[in-house]
Coordinates of C-alpha atoms in Angstrom, one line a residue:
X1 CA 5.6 11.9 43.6
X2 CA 4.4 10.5 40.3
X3 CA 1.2 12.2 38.9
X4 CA -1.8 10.2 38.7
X5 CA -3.7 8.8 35.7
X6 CA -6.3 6.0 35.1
X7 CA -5.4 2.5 35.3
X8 CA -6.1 0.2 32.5
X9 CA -5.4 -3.3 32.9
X10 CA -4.2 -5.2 29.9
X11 CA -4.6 -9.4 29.3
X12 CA -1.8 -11.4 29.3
X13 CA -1.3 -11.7 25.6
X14 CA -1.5 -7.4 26.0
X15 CA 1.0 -7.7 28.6
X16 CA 3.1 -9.7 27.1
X17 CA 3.1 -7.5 23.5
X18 CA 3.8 -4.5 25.6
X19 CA 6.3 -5.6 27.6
X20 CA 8.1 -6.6 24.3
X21 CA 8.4 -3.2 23.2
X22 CA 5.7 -2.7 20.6
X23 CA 3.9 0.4 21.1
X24 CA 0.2 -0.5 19.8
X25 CA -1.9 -2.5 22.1
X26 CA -5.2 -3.5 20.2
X27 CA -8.5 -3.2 21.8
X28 CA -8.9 -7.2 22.0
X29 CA -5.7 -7.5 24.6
X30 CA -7.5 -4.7 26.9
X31 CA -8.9 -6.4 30.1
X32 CA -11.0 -3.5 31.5
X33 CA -10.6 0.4 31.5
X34 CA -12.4 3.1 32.9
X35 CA -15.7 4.2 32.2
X36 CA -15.8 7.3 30.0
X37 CA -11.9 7.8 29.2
X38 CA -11.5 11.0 26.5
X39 CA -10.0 10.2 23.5
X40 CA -6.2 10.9 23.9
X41 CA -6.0 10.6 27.4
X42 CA -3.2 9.3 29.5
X43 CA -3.6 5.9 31.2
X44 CA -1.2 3.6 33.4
X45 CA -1.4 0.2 31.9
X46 CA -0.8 -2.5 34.5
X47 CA -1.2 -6.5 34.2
X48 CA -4.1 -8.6 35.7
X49 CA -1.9 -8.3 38.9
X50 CA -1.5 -5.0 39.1
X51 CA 2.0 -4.8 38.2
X52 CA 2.8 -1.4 36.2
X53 CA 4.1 -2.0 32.8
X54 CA 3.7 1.8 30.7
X55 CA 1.9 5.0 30.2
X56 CA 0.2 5.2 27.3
X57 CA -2.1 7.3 25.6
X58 CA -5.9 6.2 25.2
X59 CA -7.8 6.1 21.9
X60 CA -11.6 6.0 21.9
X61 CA -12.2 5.2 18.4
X62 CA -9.1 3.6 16.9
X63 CA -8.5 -0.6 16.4
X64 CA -5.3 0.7 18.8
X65 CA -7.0 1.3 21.6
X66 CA -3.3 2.2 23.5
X67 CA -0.2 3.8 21.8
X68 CA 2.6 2.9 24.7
X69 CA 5.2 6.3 25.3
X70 CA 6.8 5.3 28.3
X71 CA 8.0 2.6 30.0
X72 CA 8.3 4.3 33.1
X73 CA 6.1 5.7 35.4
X74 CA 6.1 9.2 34.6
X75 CA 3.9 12.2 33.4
X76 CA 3.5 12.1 29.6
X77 CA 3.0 16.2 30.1
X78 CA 4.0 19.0 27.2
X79 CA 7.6 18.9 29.1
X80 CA 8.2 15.0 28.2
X81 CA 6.4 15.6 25.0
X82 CA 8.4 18.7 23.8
X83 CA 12.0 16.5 25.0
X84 CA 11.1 13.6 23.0
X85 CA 11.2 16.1 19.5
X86 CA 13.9 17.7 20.9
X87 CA 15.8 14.4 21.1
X88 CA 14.5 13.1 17.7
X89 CA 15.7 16.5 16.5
X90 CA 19.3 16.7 17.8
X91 CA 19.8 13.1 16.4
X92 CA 18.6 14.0 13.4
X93 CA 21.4 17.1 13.5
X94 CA 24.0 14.8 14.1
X95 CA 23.4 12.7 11.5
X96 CA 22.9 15.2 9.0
X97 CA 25.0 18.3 10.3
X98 CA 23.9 21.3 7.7
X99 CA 21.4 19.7 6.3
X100 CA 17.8 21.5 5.3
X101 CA 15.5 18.6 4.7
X102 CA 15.1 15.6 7.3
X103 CA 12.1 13.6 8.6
X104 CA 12.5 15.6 12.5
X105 CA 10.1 12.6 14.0
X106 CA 9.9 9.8 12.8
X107 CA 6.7 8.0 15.1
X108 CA 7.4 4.8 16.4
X109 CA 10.8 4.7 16.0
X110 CA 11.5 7.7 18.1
X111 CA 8.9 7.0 20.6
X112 CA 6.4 9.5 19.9
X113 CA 3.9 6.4 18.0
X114 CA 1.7 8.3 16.0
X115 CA 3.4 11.7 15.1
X116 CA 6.0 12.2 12.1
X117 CA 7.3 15.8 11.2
X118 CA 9.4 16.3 8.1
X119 CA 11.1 19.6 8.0
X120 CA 11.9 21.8 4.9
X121 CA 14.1 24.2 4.9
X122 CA 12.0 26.6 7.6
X123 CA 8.7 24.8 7.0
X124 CA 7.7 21.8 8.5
X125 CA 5.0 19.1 7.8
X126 CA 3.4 16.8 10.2
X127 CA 0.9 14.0 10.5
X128 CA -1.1 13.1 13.1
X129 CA -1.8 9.2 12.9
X130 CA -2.9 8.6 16.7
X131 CA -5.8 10.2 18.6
X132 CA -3.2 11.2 21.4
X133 CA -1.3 13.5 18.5
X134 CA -4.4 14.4 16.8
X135 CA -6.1 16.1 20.2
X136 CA -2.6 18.1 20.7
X137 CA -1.9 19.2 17.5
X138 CA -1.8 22.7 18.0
X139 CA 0.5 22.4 21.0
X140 CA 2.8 20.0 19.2
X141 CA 3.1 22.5 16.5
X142 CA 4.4 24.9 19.0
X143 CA 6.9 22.5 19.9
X144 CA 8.1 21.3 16.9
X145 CA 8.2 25.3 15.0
X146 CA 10.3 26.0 17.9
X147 CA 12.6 22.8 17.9
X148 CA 13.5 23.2 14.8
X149 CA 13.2 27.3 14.2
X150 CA 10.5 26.5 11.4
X151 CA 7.9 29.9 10.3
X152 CA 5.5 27.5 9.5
X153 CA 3.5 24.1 10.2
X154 CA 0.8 22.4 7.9
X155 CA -0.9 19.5 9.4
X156 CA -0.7 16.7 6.3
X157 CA -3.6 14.5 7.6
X158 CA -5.3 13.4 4.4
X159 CA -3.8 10.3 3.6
X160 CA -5.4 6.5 4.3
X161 CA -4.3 5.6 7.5
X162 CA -6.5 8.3 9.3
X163 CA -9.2 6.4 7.9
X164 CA -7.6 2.9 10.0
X165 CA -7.8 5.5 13.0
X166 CA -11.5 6.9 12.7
X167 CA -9.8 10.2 12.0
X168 CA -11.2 12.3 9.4
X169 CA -9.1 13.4 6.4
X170 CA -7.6 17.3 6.4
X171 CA -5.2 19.5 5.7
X172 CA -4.9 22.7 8.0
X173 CA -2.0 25.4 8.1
X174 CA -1.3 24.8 12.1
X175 CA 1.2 27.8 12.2
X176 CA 2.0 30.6 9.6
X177 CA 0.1 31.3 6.5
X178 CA -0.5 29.8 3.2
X179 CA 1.0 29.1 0.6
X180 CA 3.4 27.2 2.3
X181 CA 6.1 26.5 -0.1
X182 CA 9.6 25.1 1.0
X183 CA 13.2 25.1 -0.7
X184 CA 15.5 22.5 0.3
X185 CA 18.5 20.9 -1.1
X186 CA 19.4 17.3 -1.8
X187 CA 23.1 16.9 -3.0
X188 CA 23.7 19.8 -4.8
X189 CA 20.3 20.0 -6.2
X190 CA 17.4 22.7 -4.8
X191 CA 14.1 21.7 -4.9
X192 CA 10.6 22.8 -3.9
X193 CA 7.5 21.6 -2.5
X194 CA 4.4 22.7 -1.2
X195 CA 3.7 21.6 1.8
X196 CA -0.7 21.9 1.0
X197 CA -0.7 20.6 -2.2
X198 CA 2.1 18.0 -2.9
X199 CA 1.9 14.3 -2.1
X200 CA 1.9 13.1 1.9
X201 CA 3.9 15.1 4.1
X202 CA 5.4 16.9 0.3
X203 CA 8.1 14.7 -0.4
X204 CA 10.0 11.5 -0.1
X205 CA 12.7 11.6 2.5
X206 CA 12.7 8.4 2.8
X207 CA 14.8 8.0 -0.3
X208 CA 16.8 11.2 -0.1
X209 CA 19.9 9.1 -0.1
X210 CA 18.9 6.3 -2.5
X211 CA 18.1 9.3 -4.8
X212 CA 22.1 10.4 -4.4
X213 CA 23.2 7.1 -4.5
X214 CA 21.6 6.4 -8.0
X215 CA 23.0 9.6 -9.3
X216 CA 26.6 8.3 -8.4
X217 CA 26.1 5.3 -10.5
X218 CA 24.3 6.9 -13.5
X219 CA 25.1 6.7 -16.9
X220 CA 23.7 7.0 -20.7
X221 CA 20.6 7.0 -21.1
X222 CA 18.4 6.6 -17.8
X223 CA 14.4 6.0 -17.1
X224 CA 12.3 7.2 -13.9
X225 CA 9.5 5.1 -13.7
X226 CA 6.5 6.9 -11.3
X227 CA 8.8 10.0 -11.0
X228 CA 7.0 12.1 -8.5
X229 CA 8.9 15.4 -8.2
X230 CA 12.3 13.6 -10.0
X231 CA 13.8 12.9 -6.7
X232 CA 16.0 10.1 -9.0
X233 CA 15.8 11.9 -12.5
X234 CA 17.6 14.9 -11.5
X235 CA 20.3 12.6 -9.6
X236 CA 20.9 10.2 -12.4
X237 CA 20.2 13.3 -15.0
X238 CA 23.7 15.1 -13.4
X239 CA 25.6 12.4 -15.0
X240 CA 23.5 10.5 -17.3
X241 CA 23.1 11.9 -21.1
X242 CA 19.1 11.7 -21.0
X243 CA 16.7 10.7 -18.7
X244 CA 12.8 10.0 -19.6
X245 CA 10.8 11.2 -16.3
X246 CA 7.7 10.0 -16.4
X247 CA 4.4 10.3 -13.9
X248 CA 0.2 10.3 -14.3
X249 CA 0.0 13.3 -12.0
X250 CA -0.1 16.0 -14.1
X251 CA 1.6 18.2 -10.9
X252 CA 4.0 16.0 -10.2
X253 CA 5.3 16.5 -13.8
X254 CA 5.1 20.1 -13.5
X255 CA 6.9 20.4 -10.5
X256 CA 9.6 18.0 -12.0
X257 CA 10.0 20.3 -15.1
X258 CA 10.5 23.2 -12.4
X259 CA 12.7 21.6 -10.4
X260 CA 15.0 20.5 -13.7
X261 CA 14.9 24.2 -15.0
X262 CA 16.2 25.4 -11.9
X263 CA 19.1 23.4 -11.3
X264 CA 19.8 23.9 -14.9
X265 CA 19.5 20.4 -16.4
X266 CA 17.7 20.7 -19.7
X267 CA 18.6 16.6 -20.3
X268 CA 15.2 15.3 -19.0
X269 CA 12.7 14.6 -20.9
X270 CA 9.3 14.7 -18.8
X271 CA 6.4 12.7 -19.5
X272 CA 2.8 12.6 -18.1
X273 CA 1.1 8.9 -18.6
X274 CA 0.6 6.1 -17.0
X275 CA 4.1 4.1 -15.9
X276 CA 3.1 0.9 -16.3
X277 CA 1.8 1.8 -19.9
X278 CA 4.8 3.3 -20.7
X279 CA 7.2 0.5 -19.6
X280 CA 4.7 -2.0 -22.0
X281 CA 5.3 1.1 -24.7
X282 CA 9.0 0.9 -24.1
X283 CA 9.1 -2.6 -24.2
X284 CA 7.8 -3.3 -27.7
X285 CA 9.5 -0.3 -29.2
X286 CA 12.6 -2.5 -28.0
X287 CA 14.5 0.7 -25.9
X288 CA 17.3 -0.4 -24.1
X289 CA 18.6 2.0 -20.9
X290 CA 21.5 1.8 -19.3
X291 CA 19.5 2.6 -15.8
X292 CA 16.1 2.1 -15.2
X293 CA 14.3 2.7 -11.6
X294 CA 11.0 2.3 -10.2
X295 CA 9.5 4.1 -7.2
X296 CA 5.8 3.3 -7.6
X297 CA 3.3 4.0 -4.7
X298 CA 2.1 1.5 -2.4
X299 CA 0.4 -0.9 -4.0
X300 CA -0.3 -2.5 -1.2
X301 CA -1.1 -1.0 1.6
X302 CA -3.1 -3.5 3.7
X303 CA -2.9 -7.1 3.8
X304 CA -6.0 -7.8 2.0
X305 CA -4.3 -5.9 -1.2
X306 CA -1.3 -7.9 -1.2
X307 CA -2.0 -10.7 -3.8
X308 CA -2.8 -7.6 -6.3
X309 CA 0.4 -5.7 -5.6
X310 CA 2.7 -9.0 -6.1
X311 CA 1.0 -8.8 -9.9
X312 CA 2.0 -5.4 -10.0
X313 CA 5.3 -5.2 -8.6
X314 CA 5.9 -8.6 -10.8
X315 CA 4.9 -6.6 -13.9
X316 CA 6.6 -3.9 -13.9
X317 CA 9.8 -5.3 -12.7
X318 CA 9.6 -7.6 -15.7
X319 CA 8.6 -4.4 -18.2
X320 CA 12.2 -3.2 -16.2
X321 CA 14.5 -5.9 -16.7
X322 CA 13.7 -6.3 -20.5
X323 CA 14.6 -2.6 -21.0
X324 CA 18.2 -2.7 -19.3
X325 CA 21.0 -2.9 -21.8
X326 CA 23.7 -5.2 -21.5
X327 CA 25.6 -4.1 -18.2
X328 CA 22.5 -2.0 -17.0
X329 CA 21.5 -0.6 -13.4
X330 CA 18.1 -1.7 -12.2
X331 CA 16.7 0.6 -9.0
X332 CA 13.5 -1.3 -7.7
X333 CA 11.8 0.1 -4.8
X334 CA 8.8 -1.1 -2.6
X335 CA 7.4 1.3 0.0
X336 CA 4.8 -1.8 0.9
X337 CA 5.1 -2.8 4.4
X338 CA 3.1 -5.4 3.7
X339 CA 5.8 -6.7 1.1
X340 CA 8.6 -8.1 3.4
X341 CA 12.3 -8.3 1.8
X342 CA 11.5 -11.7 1.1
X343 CA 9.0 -11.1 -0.6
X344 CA 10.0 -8.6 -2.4
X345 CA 13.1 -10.4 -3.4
X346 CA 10.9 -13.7 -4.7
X347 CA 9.4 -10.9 -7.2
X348 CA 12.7 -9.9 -8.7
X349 CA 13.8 -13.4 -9.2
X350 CA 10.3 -14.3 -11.2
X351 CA 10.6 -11.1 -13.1
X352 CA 14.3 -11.9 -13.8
X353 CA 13.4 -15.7 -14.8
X354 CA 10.7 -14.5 -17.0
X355 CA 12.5 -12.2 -18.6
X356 CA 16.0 -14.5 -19.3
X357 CA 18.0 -12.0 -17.5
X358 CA 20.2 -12.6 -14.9
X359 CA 20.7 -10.2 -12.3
X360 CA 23.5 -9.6 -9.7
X361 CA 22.4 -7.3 -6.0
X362 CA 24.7 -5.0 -6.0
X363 CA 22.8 -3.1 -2.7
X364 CA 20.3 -4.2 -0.7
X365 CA 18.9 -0.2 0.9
X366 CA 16.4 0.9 2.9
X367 CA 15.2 4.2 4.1
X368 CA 17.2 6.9 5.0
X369 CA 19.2 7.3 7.8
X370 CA 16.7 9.6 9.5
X371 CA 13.8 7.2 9.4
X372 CA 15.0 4.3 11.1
X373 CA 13.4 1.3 12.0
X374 CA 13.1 0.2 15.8
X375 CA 13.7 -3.4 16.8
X376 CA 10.5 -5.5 16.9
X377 CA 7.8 -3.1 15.6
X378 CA 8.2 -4.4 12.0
X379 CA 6.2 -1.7 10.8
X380 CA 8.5 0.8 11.0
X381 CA 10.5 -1.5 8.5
X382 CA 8.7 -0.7 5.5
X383 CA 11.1 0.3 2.4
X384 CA 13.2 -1.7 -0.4
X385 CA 15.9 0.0 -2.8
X386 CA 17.5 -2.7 -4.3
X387 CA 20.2 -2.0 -6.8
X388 CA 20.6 -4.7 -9.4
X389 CA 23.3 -5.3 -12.3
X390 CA 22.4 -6.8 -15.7
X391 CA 25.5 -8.5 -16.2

């Protein structure tokens, strides 16, 4: 017998988004709900003829009024909860058999909408991005510490979009106790983070394997633009003869100065300042680099940014191309959603134009392979890595 819930009934533009596959339904396509629904609370969405189309989970605050988890008609209890990260888990396992650092859940994409966990080594991080996730947390972090055999959990959920959710900003130690520092290996590399202090969820999984794909093609001398913890520097910095790191957050650089010590590579040269500054300063003194990469943050984050990203993005990749020696490697990344491939790829060309350089695409990348997109939620579509040759 299938367990009961509240019905909400959805419009036909609603009905028609859901039954598509995307998991948000907006509070516009909602035809009527129940009086006095709890935030997080699990609903059975139907069209204006009754006809079931999902369970979802209910959100009293948030511009999504409905994150969609199942399109059939089941119980969305801690048993189909905890199989859903055990499922995201064991694909992730697969993919990467031995490995110590991988985003565990990845949202969207593997059908828990609002919830991503990144594990290192026996720590994980998580984010609650959904009022469904956010009024479970504790019992998530149950499941995923025992999924994935970690000691600890620390709730990441100070970043911007909880402010798109009317969530308030925090950062709590779900399971274990602080600090909460993890070691974890990319390549042949260790590295740390600190899973209460560092950026988002600590790191950048996302670009584990751009990171070790730039290291196989470095050479001479080698630039990091917005460095972060030197995911690229130390790659490129095992085969390259010197590598300028540079970052404006003053940890950041600090932690990429301790990560370089401990894996022994005492050719990078660290730099706290402001990237774009630098590339202007690099510029005029007339370097030349043989690979150059830029990972800046997301300048554009909502659609009302974009127009001042594309300025960005068009600077710096100009600043880029000008310092590439004859034959260099440019690595350009955007983590912009709001900056489509397209997009993106009309700012290299400008940049290029501008600067007289032509450039062939050697790879077109995204993220890595353990956050993947799903088909028709473009959102979940939201990084660039090209790799470019200066011929």
């Amino acid at each position: 017998m299938v367990s009961p819930a509240p019905g909400v009934t959805l419009s036909p533009r609603g009905s028609t988004r859901a039954r598509s596959g995307h998991p948000w339904i907006f509070r516009a396509d909602v035809q009527s709900s129940p009086p006095g629904l709890a935030s997080g609370a699990e609903v059975r969405l139907a069209d204006a003829r009754g006809n079931f189309i999902a369970r979802a989970f209910w959100a009293e605050r948030s511009p999504i009024a409905l994150r969609i988890l199942s399109r059939r008609d089941e119980p969305l209890d801690d048993a189909f909860l905890r199989d859903r990260i055990e499922r995201s888990v064991s694909r992730r396992r697969a993919l990467f058999p031995g490995a110590d650092a991988c985003r565990a859940v990845h949202g969207e994409a593997d059908l828990l909408p609002g919830y991503f966990a990144d594990l290192y080594g026996d720590v994980v991080s998580v984010q609650h991005l959904a009022e469904w996730a956010e009024v479970r947390r504790e019992a998530l972090a149950r499941m995923v510490a025992e999924v994935c055999g970690a000691r600890a959990v620390v709730a990441r959920d100070d970043g911007s979009s909880r402010d798109f959710e009317m969530l308030p900003r925090r950062t709590d130690t779900l399971l274990g106790k602080p600090p909460v520092v993890g070691t974890y290996h990319e390549g042949d590399l260790t590295l740390t983070v600190d899973l209460l202090e560092d950026h988002k969820t600590g790191g950048y999984l996302d670009q584990r394997e751009n990171h070790l794909r730039a290291g196989e093609l470095a050479r001479g001398e080698a630039l990091d633009a917005f460095c972060y913890h030197g995911g690229f520097a130390l790659q490129l910095a095992r085969r390259a003869g010197h590598v300028v790191a540079i970052d404006q957050d003053a940890s950041a650089v600090t932690r990429t100065r301790e990560n370089a010590q401990r894996n022994g590579l005492g050719n990078v040269e660290v730099r706290a300042a402001n990237a774009v500054e630098q590339l202007r300063a690099l510029d005029k003194e007339g370097r030349k680099f043989d690979v150059v990469v830029l990972d800046p943050p997301a300048f554009a984050k909502r659609r009302d940014g974009l127009q001042g990203a594309l300025r960005a993005y068009k600077e710096i990749n100009y600043r880029a191309i000008r310092l590439l020696a004859p034959g260099g490697l440019l690595v350009t990344c955007s983590c912009s959603g709001k900056v489509t491939p397209q997009i993106f790829g009309e700012v290299i060309e400008w940049a290029a134009q501008e600067a007289k350089r032509p450039l062939q695409v050697l790879e077109r990348r995204g993220a890595s392979r353990d956050h993947p997109p799903l088909l028709g939620v473009p959102e979940t579509d939201y990084l660039k890595c090209w790799f470019l040759l200066a011929p």
